[in-house]
Amino acid sequence: MRKSLGVVLAVVPVLAALVVTAPGASAAATTLKAGASAKGRVFGAAVAANRLGESAYVTTLNREFNQATPENEMKWDATEPNRGQFTYGNADRVVNHARGQGMAVRGHTLVWHSQLPGWVSNIGSGSELLSVMRNHISNVAGRYRGQIAYWDVVNEAFADGTSGARRSTVFQQRIGNGYIEEAFRAARTADPSAKLCYNDYNTDGQNAKSTAVYNMVRDFKARGVPIDCVGFQAHLSTGSVPGDIQANLQRFANLGVDVHITELDIGGSGTSQADAYARVIRACLAVSRCNAITVWGVTDKYSWRASQTPLLFDGNYNKKPAYNSVLSVLNS
Ligand code: XIL
């Protein structure tokens, strides 16, 4: 009798635990990173080194996100402001913070026409610019070798509109079409463990620009140019979420690359903003190779589009309806 009572008492807490956690269901996640992890995804934010001294910023970042993209700190003007002089103070700040928190780091970005120092734009010779580009990639990607989950190797290389043409950047003009694949090859050599991505905007739905990127990726895969992923920036507003975003992500995934939402922000507020966010997150979750989602900032107050309040936390770090909507899609 004493013995069997002991067995019963020992079993009660186990039964109670089973009742609290319904069979087969896990408790709903209460943070973005937990919700994303349960779906096999990472959920990141763009991080600004100069905000890491603000405790509410850091608390929110550390609680909600498990990937960090330096918002400006790895761009060419930050890392090689003068030819051959590399500066990594702010990039290191973001990387060290992220790694200390166990966050993955998305490197952003090695080759871009914007935030490019004048000394690069002024190079007139293609062969000289190609060696300068390779040297930049070798130094920056080499410094963080083994520490970067994904590199946005080339950013925004295609023109807007219906032409499907390459953007007429200094790299395109001087080096020609080959500069993009040369950048990917240099990045692979510099950091063989990083997944290498092409990243662009206005490519979230199917259109002439995204089709031009698609054709490039297909060609790269066919010829063995090292590319692992495509980033879709997704700078959107409530009315501009493409209805075919899932189909577009899927067609890229079918080429054998991962697809990432890399700079998500959606101008708007309230329910319409919440619904727009839900549509993007649902589209990603419906594509198995869509395994990383990054919002372009932590709080509306520091957003590059602050007047459009495009993020998940308001200026006081309160969760917005858009936050609850994203979390509930991740939990669904
Ligand atoms: C933006 C930053 O958020 C701003 O702080 C900076 O002044 C300009 O660049 N596409 C990109 C990002 O790939 O690097 C840009 O970030 C936003 C558009």
XYZ file of C-alpha atoms and ligand atoms in Angstrom:
350
model
C 0.000 0.000 0.000
C 2.712 2.442 1.003
C 4.681 1.407 -2.048
C 1.838 1.833 -4.525
C 0.914 5.223 -3.044
C 4.498 6.248 -3.638
C 4.229 5.207 -7.269
C 0.970 7.152 -7.688
C 2.465 10.261 -6.126
C 5.481 9.977 -8.374
C 3.290 9.686 -11.456
C 1.020 12.645 -10.680
C 3.477 15.383 -11.713
C 4.198 13.525 -14.934
C 0.476 13.370 -15.765
C 0.078 17.026 -14.844
C 2.875 17.933 -17.220
C 1.203 15.943 -19.991
C -2.079 17.768 -19.441
C -0.466 21.211 -19.422
C 1.342 20.488 -22.666
C -1.284 18.972 -24.942
C -0.067 15.838 -26.714
C 1.702 16.651 -29.967
C 1.481 20.400 -29.470
C 4.294 22.550 -28.195
C 3.662 25.717 -26.261
C 3.238 28.804 -28.439
C 6.461 30.758 -28.767
C 6.553 34.175 -27.142
C 9.433 35.660 -29.131
C 10.120 35.993 -32.842
C 13.285 33.914 -32.664
C 11.578 31.084 -30.777
C 8.654 31.082 -33.188
C 10.988 31.087 -36.181
C 13.227 28.389 -34.673
C 10.244 26.102 -34.202
C 9.683 26.466 -37.954
C 13.350 25.887 -38.792
C 13.992 29.530 -39.628
C 16.095 32.338 -38.213
C 14.603 35.740 -37.494
C 17.004 38.645 -37.744
C 17.199 42.402 -37.547
C 19.451 45.026 -39.023
C 21.613 46.279 -36.175
C 23.308 49.654 -35.871
C 26.551 49.714 -33.886
C 25.817 53.192 -32.556
C 22.596 51.987 -30.839
C 24.236 49.195 -28.869
C 24.658 51.518 -25.894
C 20.881 51.941 -25.506
C 19.589 49.382 -23.061
C 16.024 49.110 -24.384
C 17.392 48.603 -27.897
C 19.736 45.866 -26.739
C 17.120 44.196 -24.537
C 14.670 44.000 -27.430
C 17.313 42.870 -29.897
C 18.615 40.120 -27.632
C 15.176 38.894 -26.614
C 13.583 38.706 -30.068
C 16.216 38.090 -32.722
C 18.757 35.376 -33.490
C 20.421 36.905 -36.509
C 22.019 40.318 -36.993
C 22.798 42.241 -40.169
C 25.107 45.230 -39.699
C 22.961 48.028 -41.125
C 25.849 50.120 -42.498
C 29.019 48.943 -40.798
C 30.276 46.467 -43.416
C 29.610 48.626 -46.447
C 32.548 49.717 -48.575
C 32.591 53.305 -47.286
C 32.797 51.965 -43.721
C 35.353 49.212 -44.275
C 37.715 50.682 -46.890
C 37.166 54.446 -46.867
C 40.583 54.971 -48.412
C 42.276 52.607 -50.797
C 43.963 49.795 -48.915
C 43.034 51.190 -45.471
C 40.586 48.864 -43.808
C 38.601 49.915 -40.728
C 36.496 47.438 -38.826
C 35.637 49.078 -35.499
C 31.888 49.349 -35.981
C 31.575 46.101 -37.913
C 33.404 44.348 -35.082
C 31.022 45.908 -32.570
C 28.004 44.387 -34.293
C 29.683 41.025 -34.933
C 30.946 40.733 -31.362
C 27.564 41.612 -29.926
C 25.810 39.113 -32.160
C 28.246 36.304 -31.503
C 28.129 36.970 -27.770
C 24.383 36.419 -27.950
C 24.618 33.352 -30.155
C 23.116 35.203 -33.102
C 24.030 34.363 -36.678
C 25.567 37.236 -38.642
C 24.530 38.255 -42.130
C 27.353 40.128 -43.844
C 26.106 43.123 -45.786
C 27.458 43.933 -48.341
C 30.665 43.457 -50.358
C 29.852 45.027 -53.739
C 27.269 47.787 -54.087
C 27.125 50.997 -56.102
C 25.826 52.940 -53.095
C 27.757 53.948 -49.976
C 30.773 53.452 -52.187
C 33.736 55.782 -51.602
C 34.598 58.245 -54.339
C 38.044 56.742 -54.858
C 36.401 53.546 -56.134
C 33.960 55.331 -58.448
C 36.860 57.269 -59.907
C 38.806 54.224 -61.066
C 38.769 54.336 -64.856
C 40.347 51.031 -65.748
C 38.406 47.761 -65.709
C 41.368 45.595 -64.818
C 42.325 47.930 -61.988
C 38.777 48.040 -60.623
C 38.535 44.243 -60.793
C 41.675 43.850 -58.723
C 40.478 46.507 -56.270
C 37.140 44.685 -55.944
C 38.843 41.330 -55.389
C 41.160 42.862 -52.813
C 38.218 44.444 -50.979
C 36.352 41.138 -50.849
C 39.425 39.208 -49.823
C 40.076 41.598 -46.930
C 36.541 42.111 -45.624
C 35.219 38.576 -46.067
C 38.615 37.248 -45.000
C 38.571 39.164 -41.747
C 35.280 37.531 -40.718
C 36.083 34.137 -42.217
C 34.137 31.445 -40.376
C 31.948 33.949 -38.516
C 29.411 34.878 -41.172
C 26.409 32.680 -41.922
C 25.410 34.546 -45.099
C 27.122 37.206 -47.166
C 25.208 39.587 -49.397
C 28.036 39.436 -51.909
C 26.510 41.719 -54.527
C 23.674 44.132 -53.793
C 21.225 45.794 -56.192
C 22.976 45.027 -59.472
C 19.858 45.132 -61.638
C 17.987 48.123 -63.013
C 14.432 48.986 -62.060
C 11.691 48.941 -64.654
C 10.998 46.582 -67.470
C 14.369 46.411 -69.208
C 15.745 43.458 -67.268
C 19.131 45.131 -67.685
C 22.035 45.326 -65.328
C 22.204 48.540 -63.360
C 24.758 50.850 -64.933
C 27.151 50.981 -61.971
C 30.851 51.722 -62.068
C 31.476 47.967 -61.757
C 29.216 47.195 -64.708
C 30.657 49.995 -66.809
C 34.311 49.274 -66.173
C 34.460 45.503 -65.631
C 31.379 44.397 -67.573
C 28.956 41.532 -66.978
C 31.606 39.326 -65.401
C 31.978 41.417 -62.255
C 29.174 39.683 -60.369
C 30.507 36.170 -60.788
C 34.036 37.406 -60.071
C 32.736 38.811 -56.789
C 31.125 35.496 -55.848
C 34.305 33.570 -56.669
C 36.400 35.943 -54.572
C 33.952 35.663 -51.661
C 34.017 31.856 -51.767
C 37.796 31.894 -51.617
C 37.838 34.395 -48.754
C 35.249 32.621 -46.596
C 34.430 29.120 -47.806
C 31.906 28.425 -45.019
C 29.679 31.458 -45.610
C 26.591 31.017 -47.767
C 26.858 33.498 -50.603
C 23.788 35.494 -51.605
C 22.720 37.934 -54.286
C 20.434 40.616 -52.765
C 18.040 43.104 -54.368
C 14.787 45.073 -53.990
C 11.663 45.221 -56.147
C 12.334 41.569 -56.848
C 9.854 40.207 -54.288
C 7.187 39.459 -56.890
C 7.539 38.193 -60.440
C 8.494 41.043 -62.745
C 11.113 41.933 -65.336
C 13.708 42.734 -62.688
C 13.229 39.565 -60.653
C 13.191 37.516 -63.854
C 16.525 39.025 -64.848
C 17.940 38.020 -61.450
C 16.370 34.585 -61.864
C 18.058 34.136 -65.231
C 21.409 35.131 -63.750
C 21.049 32.667 -60.866
C 20.019 29.897 -63.257
C 23.074 30.625 -65.392
C 25.351 30.703 -62.310
C 24.041 27.342 -61.129
C 24.475 25.876 -64.614
C 28.077 27.074 -64.874
C 29.122 26.336 -61.303
C 29.511 29.957 -60.176
C 29.341 29.745 -56.362
C 25.961 31.109 -55.263
C 23.920 29.654 -52.395
C 21.076 32.056 -51.776
C 19.060 34.993 -53.018
C 17.947 37.812 -50.741
C 14.691 39.652 -51.307
C 14.842 42.963 -49.492
C 11.075 43.423 -49.195
C 10.995 47.146 -48.538
C 7.229 47.387 -48.899
C 4.125 49.316 -47.955
C 0.739 47.930 -47.045
C -0.530 48.202 -50.612
C 2.579 46.844 -52.314
C 2.972 43.267 -51.046
C 3.081 41.294 -54.299
C 0.325 38.706 -54.570
C 2.791 36.293 -56.154
C 5.573 36.596 -53.604
C 5.322 32.924 -52.633
C 5.415 31.797 -56.272
C 8.408 34.040 -56.873
C 10.333 32.698 -53.863
C 9.487 29.173 -54.961
C 10.762 29.614 -58.507
C 14.128 30.751 -57.161
C 14.195 27.922 -54.610
C 13.579 25.496 -57.471
C 16.906 26.592 -58.961
C 18.625 25.090 -55.917
C 19.294 28.188 -53.810
C 17.971 29.213 -50.421
C 15.756 32.270 -50.421
C 15.803 34.899 -47.682
C 13.690 37.892 -46.783
C 16.557 40.234 -45.976
C 15.418 43.789 -45.230
C 11.736 43.526 -44.472
C 9.908 46.681 -43.515
C 6.365 47.657 -44.449
C 5.235 51.253 -44.253
C 1.831 51.649 -42.602
C 0.175 51.048 -39.265
C -2.432 49.042 -37.402
C -4.350 46.191 -38.946
C -3.395 46.825 -42.548
C 0.290 46.759 -41.648
C -0.223 43.652 -39.513
C -1.987 41.906 -42.411
C 0.740 42.860 -44.867
C 3.420 41.439 -42.580
C 1.394 38.253 -42.178
C 1.238 37.798 -45.948
C 5.018 38.045 -46.303
C 5.756 35.691 -43.405
C 3.178 33.159 -44.629
C 4.726 33.224 -48.110
C 8.153 32.514 -46.657
C 6.922 29.711 -44.412
C 5.224 28.091 -47.412
C 8.600 27.749 -49.169
C 10.836 25.237 -47.433
C 14.036 26.902 -48.672
C 12.919 30.276 -47.288
C 14.848 29.838 -44.071
C 15.827 33.336 -42.944
C 13.726 36.427 -42.346
C 15.309 39.746 -41.388
C 13.541 43.000 -40.567
C 15.405 46.191 -41.378
C 15.744 47.503 -37.851
C 14.504 46.981 -34.321
C 12.401 50.068 -33.661
C 10.493 52.565 -35.781
C 12.400 55.426 -34.221
C 15.691 54.409 -35.838
C 14.278 53.058 -39.091
C 15.669 54.496 -42.326
C 11.969 54.996 -43.141
C 11.027 56.275 -39.669
C 8.212 58.518 -40.930
C 6.497 55.422 -42.360
C 6.717 53.488 -39.057
C 7.555 50.285 -40.947
C 8.877 47.997 -38.193
C 7.537 45.646 -35.511
C 8.333 47.758 -32.435
C 7.267 51.350 -32.011
C 9.558 54.119 -30.865
C 9.120 53.053 -27.231
C 9.849 49.390 -27.998
C 6.207 48.436 -27.584
C 5.053 45.487 -29.681
C 2.872 46.712 -32.537
C -0.069 44.829 -34.063
C 2.400 43.841 -36.808
C 4.561 42.121 -34.191
C 1.631 40.092 -32.852
C 0.631 39.201 -36.374
C 4.122 37.948 -37.296
C 4.382 35.947 -34.076
C 1.003 34.358 -34.591
C 1.883 33.320 -38.156
C 5.141 31.839 -36.861
C 3.112 29.963 -34.237
C 0.462 28.756 -36.643
C 20.185 51.824 -45.617
C 20.398 52.071 -44.140
O 19.284 51.557 -43.434
C 20.552 53.546 -43.862
O 20.924 53.764 -42.512
C 21.593 54.154 -44.798
O 21.613 55.546 -44.612
C 21.282 53.829 -46.229
O 21.193 52.427 -46.379
N 18.991 48.562 -49.360
C 20.075 48.049 -48.685
C 20.459 48.616 -47.364
O 20.655 47.045 -49.124
O 21.851 48.586 -47.153
C 19.948 50.026 -47.188
O 20.224 50.428 -45.853
C 18.475 50.103 -47.512
C 18.221 49.702 -48.944
